[in-house]
PDB file of C-alpha atoms in Angstrom:
ATOM      1  CA  UNK A   1      -3.777   7.325-103.656  1.00 94.00           C
ATOM      2  CA  UNK A   2       0.083   8.301-103.104  1.00 96.00           C
ATOM      3  CA  UNK A   3       1.543   9.403 -99.728  1.00 98.00           C
ATOM      4  CA  UNK A   4       4.631  12.249-100.311  1.00 98.00           C
ATOM      5  CA  UNK A   5       6.934  14.169 -98.020  1.00 98.00           C
ATOM      6  CA  UNK A   6       4.771  17.657 -97.213  1.00 98.00           C
ATOM      7  CA  UNK A   7       6.398  20.636 -98.871  1.00 98.00           C
ATOM      8  CA  UNK A   8       6.183  24.306 -97.076  1.00 97.00           C
ATOM      9  CA  UNK A   9       3.108  24.859 -99.740  1.00 98.00           C
ATOM     10  CA  UNK A  10       1.308  22.182 -97.663  1.00 98.00           C
ATOM     11  CA  UNK A  11       1.298  23.951 -94.886  1.00 98.00           C
ATOM     12  CA  UNK A  12      -2.091  25.232 -94.342  1.00 98.00           C
ATOM     13  CA  UNK A  13      -3.423  21.729 -94.908  1.00 98.00           C
ATOM     14  CA  UNK A  14      -0.939  20.170 -92.362  1.00 98.00           C
ATOM     15  CA  UNK A  15      -2.290  23.299 -89.877  1.00 98.00           C
ATOM     16  CA  UNK A  16      -6.048  22.228 -90.585  1.00 98.00           C
ATOM     17  CA  UNK A  17      -5.536  18.310 -90.245  1.00 98.00           C
ATOM     18  CA  UNK A  18      -3.531  19.137 -86.887  1.00 98.00           C
ATOM     19  CA  UNK A  19      -6.556  20.738 -85.393  1.00 96.00           C
ATOM     20  CA  UNK A  20      -8.256  17.543 -86.317  1.00 94.00           C
ATOM     21  CA  UNK A  21      -5.611  15.415 -85.042  1.00 94.00           C
ATOM     22  CA  UNK A  22      -4.958  17.144 -81.913  1.00 90.00           C
ATOM     23  CA  UNK A  23      -8.068  16.899 -79.852  1.00 86.00           C
ATOM     24  CA  UNK A  24      -8.435  20.594 -79.179  1.00 88.00           C
ATOM     25  CA  UNK A  25      -5.068  20.924 -77.824  1.00 92.00           C
ATOM     26  CA  UNK A  26      -2.925  22.864 -80.608  1.00 94.00           C
ATOM     27  CA  UNK A  27      -6.354  24.938 -81.065  1.00 92.00           C
ATOM     28  CA  UNK A  28      -5.703  26.116 -77.135  1.00 92.00           C
ATOM     29  CA  UNK A  29      -2.223  26.791 -77.809  1.00 94.00           C
ATOM     30  CA  UNK A  30      -2.279  28.625 -80.790  1.00 94.00           C
ATOM     31  CA  UNK A  31      -5.446  30.612 -79.682  1.00 92.00           C
ATOM     32  CA  UNK A  32      -3.034  32.096 -77.130  1.00 91.00           C
ATOM     33  CA  UNK A  33       0.025  32.665 -79.177  1.00 93.00           C
ATOM     34  CA  UNK A  34      -0.997  34.194 -82.745  1.00 93.00           C
ATOM     35  CA  UNK A  35      -1.274  37.564 -83.260  1.00 94.00           C
ATOM     36  CA  UNK A  36      -4.153  40.142 -83.340  1.00 95.00           C
ATOM     37  CA  UNK A  37      -6.060  39.647 -86.562  1.00 95.00           C
ATOM     38  CA  UNK A  38      -3.975  36.374 -87.452  1.00 96.00           C
ATOM     39  CA  UNK A  39      -6.488  33.422 -87.738  1.00 96.00           C
ATOM     40  CA  UNK A  40      -6.020  30.107 -85.577  1.00 95.00           C
ATOM     41  CA  UNK A  41      -5.322  28.249 -89.052  1.00 96.00           C
ATOM     42  CA  UNK A  42      -2.791  30.653 -90.080  1.00 97.00           C
ATOM     43  CA  UNK A  43      -0.847  30.747 -86.875  1.00 97.00           C
ATOM     44  CA  UNK A  44      -0.717  26.920 -87.189  1.00 97.00           C
ATOM     45  CA  UNK A  45       0.197  26.812 -90.809  1.00 97.00           C
ATOM     46  CA  UNK A  46       2.986  29.279 -89.680  1.00 97.00           C
ATOM     47  CA  UNK A  47       4.100  26.921 -87.287  1.00 97.00           C
ATOM     48  CA  UNK A  48       4.077  24.018 -89.686  1.00 97.00           C
ATOM     49  CA  UNK A  49       6.357  26.262 -92.139  1.00 97.00           C
ATOM     50  CA  UNK A  50       9.213  26.292 -89.232  1.00 94.00           C
ATOM     51  CA  UNK A  51      12.226  23.999 -89.771  1.00 90.00           C
ATOM     52  CA  UNK A  52      13.380  24.133 -86.434  1.00 90.00           C
ATOM     53  CA  UNK A  53      10.530  22.026 -84.399  1.00 93.00           C
ATOM     54  CA  UNK A  54       8.849  18.841 -84.343  1.00 95.00           C
ATOM     55  CA  UNK A  55       5.375  20.354 -85.292  1.00 96.00           C
ATOM     56  CA  UNK A  56       6.744  21.055 -89.031  1.00 97.00           C
ATOM     57  CA  UNK A  57       6.349  20.271 -92.577  1.00 98.00           C
ATOM     58  CA  UNK A  58       9.333  18.073 -92.632  1.00 97.00           C
ATOM     59  CA  UNK A  59       7.715  15.409 -89.785  1.00 98.00           C
ATOM     60  CA  UNK A  60       5.014  15.207 -92.368  1.00 98.00           C
ATOM     61  CA  UNK A  61       3.504  12.970 -94.906  1.00 99.00           C
ATOM     62  CA  UNK A  62       0.361  13.613 -96.843  1.00 99.00           C
ATOM     63  CA  UNK A  63      -2.129  11.018 -98.722  1.00 98.00           C
ATOM     64  CA  UNK A  64      -3.285  12.665-101.899  1.00 98.00           C
ATOM     65  CA  UNK A  65      -6.181  11.502-103.930  1.00 96.00           C
ATOM     66  CA  UNK A  66      -7.016  13.183-107.318  1.00 92.00           C
ATOM     67  CA  UNK A  67      -4.317  15.819-106.434  1.00 94.00           C
ATOM     68  CA  UNK A  68      -5.720  16.878-103.285  1.00 97.00           C
ATOM     69  CA  UNK A  69      -4.656  16.504 -99.576  1.00 98.00           C
ATOM     70  CA  UNK A  70      -6.773  13.696 -98.093  1.00 98.00           C
ATOM     71  CA  UNK A  71      -4.731  12.884 -94.784  1.00 98.00           C
ATOM     72  CA  UNK A  72      -1.676  13.297 -92.831  1.00 99.00           C
ATOM     73  CA  UNK A  73       0.903  11.396 -90.548  1.00 99.00           C
ATOM     74  CA  UNK A  74       2.866  13.542 -88.764  1.00 99.00           C
ATOM     75  CA  UNK A  75       5.769  11.850 -86.700  1.00 98.00           C
ATOM     76  CA  UNK A  76       9.332  12.195 -85.601  1.00 98.00           C
ATOM     77  CA  UNK A  77      12.211  10.551 -83.292  1.00 97.00           C
ATOM     78  CA  UNK A  78      11.875  11.411 -79.768  1.00 96.00           C
ATOM     79  CA  UNK A  79      15.092  12.611 -77.557  1.00 92.00           C
ATOM     80  CA  UNK A  80      17.095   9.461 -76.595  1.00 90.00           C
ATOM     81  CA  UNK A  81      17.283  10.560 -72.808  1.00 77.00           C
ATOM     82  CA  UNK A  82      14.738  11.243 -70.567  1.00 65.00           C
ATOM     83  CA  UNK A  83      14.367  14.974 -70.086  1.00 66.00           C
ATOM     84  CA  UNK A  84      14.723  16.679 -66.609  1.00 70.00           C
ATOM     85  CA  UNK A  85      12.538  19.302 -67.434  1.00 74.00           C
ATOM     86  CA  UNK A  86      10.163  20.395 -64.750  1.00 81.00           C
ATOM     87  CA  UNK A  87       6.838  19.969 -66.046  1.00 86.00           C
ATOM     88  CA  UNK A  88       5.274  22.296 -63.834  1.00 88.00           C
ATOM     89  CA  UNK A  89       5.382  25.104 -66.322  1.00 88.00           C
ATOM     90  CA  UNK A  90       2.998  23.474 -68.301  1.00 89.00           C
ATOM     91  CA  UNK A  91      -0.441  23.144 -68.181  1.00 91.00           C
ATOM     92  CA  UNK A  92      -1.561  20.666 -65.963  1.00 92.00           C
ATOM     93  CA  UNK A  93      -3.887  19.065 -69.080  1.00 93.00           C
ATOM     94  CA  UNK A  94      -0.532  18.531 -71.001  1.00 93.00           C
ATOM     95  CA  UNK A  95       1.792  17.221 -68.033  1.00 94.00           C
ATOM     96  CA  UNK A  96      -0.053  13.160 -68.638  1.00 95.00           C
ATOM     97  CA  UNK A  97       1.305  13.565 -72.270  1.00 95.00           C
ATOM     98  CA  UNK A  98       4.614  14.603 -72.014  1.00 93.00           C
ATOM     99  CA  UNK A  99       5.401  11.875 -69.118  1.00 94.00           C
ATOM    100  CA  UNK A 100       4.328   9.399 -71.396  1.00 96.00           C
ATOM    101  CA  UNK A 101       6.388  10.588 -74.203  1.00 94.00           C
ATOM    102  CA  UNK A 102       9.028  10.527 -71.646  1.00 93.00           C
ATOM    103  CA  UNK A 103       8.329   6.529 -71.518  1.00 94.00           C
ATOM    104  CA  UNK A 104       9.355   6.037 -74.749  1.00 96.00           C
ATOM    105  CA  UNK A 105      12.710   7.872 -75.687  1.00 95.00           C
ATOM    106  CA  UNK A 106      14.331   7.399 -78.712  1.00 96.00           C
ATOM    107  CA  UNK A 107      11.104   6.061 -80.311  1.00 98.00           C
ATOM    108  CA  UNK A 108       9.544   7.142 -83.372  1.00 98.00           C
ATOM    109  CA  UNK A 109       6.377   9.091 -81.986  1.00 98.00           C
ATOM    110  CA  UNK A 110       3.485   9.344 -84.590  1.00 98.00           C
ATOM    111  CA  UNK A 111       2.242  12.713 -82.744  1.00 98.00           C
ATOM    112  CA  UNK A 112      -0.640  13.185 -85.022  1.00 97.00           C
ATOM    113  CA  UNK A 113      -2.835  10.933 -87.843  1.00 97.00           C
ATOM    114  CA  UNK A 114      -6.185  12.634 -89.698  1.00 97.00           C
ATOM    115  CA  UNK A 115      -7.778  12.781 -92.254  1.00 97.00           C
ATOM    116  CA  UNK A 116     -10.229  15.201 -93.618  1.00 98.00           C
ATOM    117  CA  UNK A 117     -13.645  13.909 -92.920  1.00 96.00           C
ATOM    118  CA  UNK A 118     -14.852  12.965 -96.723  1.00 96.00           C
ATOM    119  CA  UNK A 119     -11.904  10.787 -97.192  1.00 96.00           C
ATOM    120  CA  UNK A 120     -12.598   8.552 -94.309  1.00 94.00           C
ATOM    121  CA  UNK A 121     -13.627   5.098 -93.711  1.00 93.00           C
ATOM    122  CA  UNK A 122     -11.182   4.950 -97.302  1.00 95.00           C
ATOM    123  CA  UNK A 123      -8.008   3.141 -95.685  1.00 95.00           C
ATOM    124  CA  UNK A 124      -6.340   6.399 -95.495  1.00 96.00           C
ATOM    125  CA  UNK A 125      -5.179   6.410 -91.968  1.00 95.00           C
ATOM    126  CA  UNK A 126      -4.287   2.851 -92.253  1.00 95.00           C
ATOM    127  CA  UNK A 127      -1.961   3.860 -95.288  1.00 97.00           C
ATOM    128  CA  UNK A 128      -0.436   6.160 -93.624  1.00 98.00           C
ATOM    129  CA  UNK A 129       0.447   4.234 -90.565  1.00 97.00           C
ATOM    130  CA  UNK A 130       2.119   1.888 -93.147  1.00 96.00           C
ATOM    131  CA  UNK A 131       4.892   3.720 -93.669  1.00 97.00           C
ATOM    132  CA  UNK A 132       5.899   3.896 -89.842  1.00 97.00           C
ATOM    133  CA  UNK A 133       8.371   0.863 -89.972  1.00 96.00           C
ATOM    134  CA  UNK A 134      10.619   2.750 -93.000  1.00 96.00           C
ATOM    135  CA  UNK A 135      10.056   6.225 -90.969  1.00 97.00           C
ATOM    136  CA  UNK A 136      11.167   4.898 -88.024  1.00 98.00           C
ATOM    137  CA  UNK A 137      13.993   2.937 -89.749  1.00 97.00           C
ATOM    138  CA  UNK A 138      15.296   5.916 -91.496  1.00 96.00           C
ATOM    139  CA  UNK A 139      15.214   7.930 -87.977  1.00 97.00           C
ATOM    140  CA  UNK A 140      17.185   5.022 -86.499  1.00 96.00           C
ATOM    141  CA  UNK A 141      14.302   3.780 -84.151  1.00 97.00           C
ATOM    142  CA  UNK A 142      13.647   0.065 -83.225  1.00 97.00           C
ATOM    143  CA  UNK A 143      10.163   1.106 -81.559  1.00 98.00           C
ATOM    144  CA  UNK A 144       6.897   3.377 -82.773  1.00 98.00           C
ATOM    145  CA  UNK A 145       4.871   4.935 -79.986  1.00 99.00           C
ATOM    146  CA  UNK A 146       1.346   6.611 -80.143  1.00 98.00           C
ATOM    147  CA  UNK A 147      -0.621   8.311 -77.741  1.00 97.00           C
ATOM    148  CA  UNK A 148      -4.435   8.386 -77.614  1.00 96.00           C
ATOM    149  CA  UNK A 149      -7.609   8.817 -75.448  1.00 95.00           C
ATOM    150  CA  UNK A 150      -9.293   5.478 -74.299  1.00 95.00           C
ATOM    151  CA  UNK A 151     -12.680   7.211 -75.511  1.00 93.00           C
ATOM    152  CA  UNK A 152     -11.290   7.564 -78.876  1.00 93.00           C
ATOM    153  CA  UNK A 153     -12.272   4.010 -79.339  1.00 93.00           C
ATOM    154  CA  UNK A 154     -12.144   4.250 -83.253  1.00 91.00           C
ATOM    155  CA  UNK A 155      -8.269   5.016 -82.998  1.00 93.00           C
ATOM    156  CA  UNK A 156      -7.802   2.484 -80.195  1.00 95.00           C
ATOM    157  CA  UNK A 157      -9.128  -0.365 -82.469  1.00 94.00           C
ATOM    158  CA  UNK A 158      -7.129   0.890 -85.642  1.00 94.00           C
ATOM    159  CA  UNK A 159      -3.793   1.091 -83.771  1.00 96.00           C
ATOM    160  CA  UNK A 160      -4.353  -2.151 -81.928  1.00 97.00           C
ATOM    161  CA  UNK A 161      -5.422  -3.922 -85.401  1.00 95.00           C
ATOM    162  CA  UNK A 162      -1.864  -2.725 -86.727  1.00 96.00           C
ATOM    163  CA  UNK A 163      -0.222  -4.202 -84.081  1.00 97.00           C
ATOM    164  CA  UNK A 164       0.207  -1.503 -81.648  1.00 98.00           C
ATOM    165  CA  UNK A 165      -0.331  -2.653 -77.776  1.00 98.00           C
ATOM    166  CA  UNK A 166      -0.973  -0.419 -74.611  1.00 98.00           C
ATOM    167  CA  UNK A 167       2.439   0.014 -72.411  1.00 98.00           C
ATOM    168  CA  UNK A 168       1.286   2.892 -70.355  1.00 98.00           C
ATOM    169  CA  UNK A 169      -1.796   5.315 -69.148  1.00 98.00           C
ATOM    170  CA  UNK A 170      -1.974   8.644 -67.600  1.00 97.00           C
ATOM    171  CA  UNK A 171      -5.414   9.774 -66.192  1.00 96.00           C
ATOM    172  CA  UNK A 172      -6.386  12.770 -68.572  1.00 94.00           C
ATOM    173  CA  UNK A 173      -6.870  16.076 -66.713  1.00 92.00           C
ATOM    174  CA  UNK A 174     -10.050  17.046 -67.797  1.00 89.00           C
ATOM    175  CA  UNK A 175     -10.191  20.533 -69.771  1.00 88.00           C
ATOM    176  CA  UNK A 176     -12.228  22.502 -71.963  1.00 88.00           C
ATOM    177  CA  UNK A 177     -10.110  22.204 -75.288  1.00 85.00           C
ATOM    178  CA  UNK A 178     -10.924  18.426 -75.437  1.00 83.00           C
ATOM    179  CA  UNK A 179     -14.252  16.560 -74.738  1.00 83.00           C
ATOM    180  CA  UNK A 180     -12.411  13.530 -73.065  1.00 86.00           C
ATOM    181  CA  UNK A 181     -11.887  12.223 -69.534  1.00 87.00           C
ATOM    182  CA  UNK A 182     -10.522   8.930 -68.213  1.00 91.00           C
ATOM    183  CA  UNK A 183      -7.023   7.598 -69.394  1.00 96.00           C
ATOM    184  CA  UNK A 184      -4.416   8.730 -72.290  1.00 96.00           C
ATOM    185  CA  UNK A 185      -2.989   5.318 -73.583  1.00 98.00           C
ATOM    186  CA  UNK A 186       0.764   5.135 -74.786  1.00 98.00           C
ATOM    187  CA  UNK A 187       1.114   2.451 -77.514  1.00 98.00           C
ATOM    188  CA  UNK A 188       3.830   1.053 -79.327  1.00 98.00           C
ATOM    189  CA  UNK A 189       5.040  -1.534 -81.731  1.00 98.00           C
ATOM    190  CA  UNK A 190       8.302  -2.875 -82.500  1.00 97.00           C
ATOM    191  CA  UNK A 191      10.311  -1.914 -85.897  1.00 95.00           C
ATOM    192  CA  UNK A 192      10.434  -4.750 -88.617  1.00 82.00           C
ATOM    193  CA  UNK A 193      14.068  -4.619 -89.339  1.00 75.00           C
ATOM    194  CA  UNK A 194      13.822  -5.346 -92.787  1.00 66.00           C
TER     195      UNK A 194
END
């Protein structure tokens, strides 16, 4: 397995994996924003091709097996200072996620981690997560952060096994786009200074 930085040619795979990682959230927003006649995947790939936003190929790293994309990690540095932006303009189900991001300004935020179903349980998620320290150091971060719904027990176990610890929680706002209730958990891990 090789892990490579994504290129614009990888945008469709990034969009597909984002739909898997995003627990229904990207699909909700992409459905609302896509042009008439455009599929959700086409719109997501178009967004991933942008260089001016966080959801971009430039922030994605791909696990490759047999010259095929097997998985993705998409992460970036969060702004250094808390933003005073009014959250009332966001849908209620997104607000807890944004509130948690604001708890860890300047951290390397792991926005998405996903593997295609046929490549699961082969260590790809762990291999991608092993790159986080280097990516975080490149971004000047001393802390890595990730959010997960507590009911996604497989992901919670993976992150805790990798040294991430829960630091904050928010109640998930039930929504048709994802199957979860309960809590959204913010986990963090200090970055090694190698």
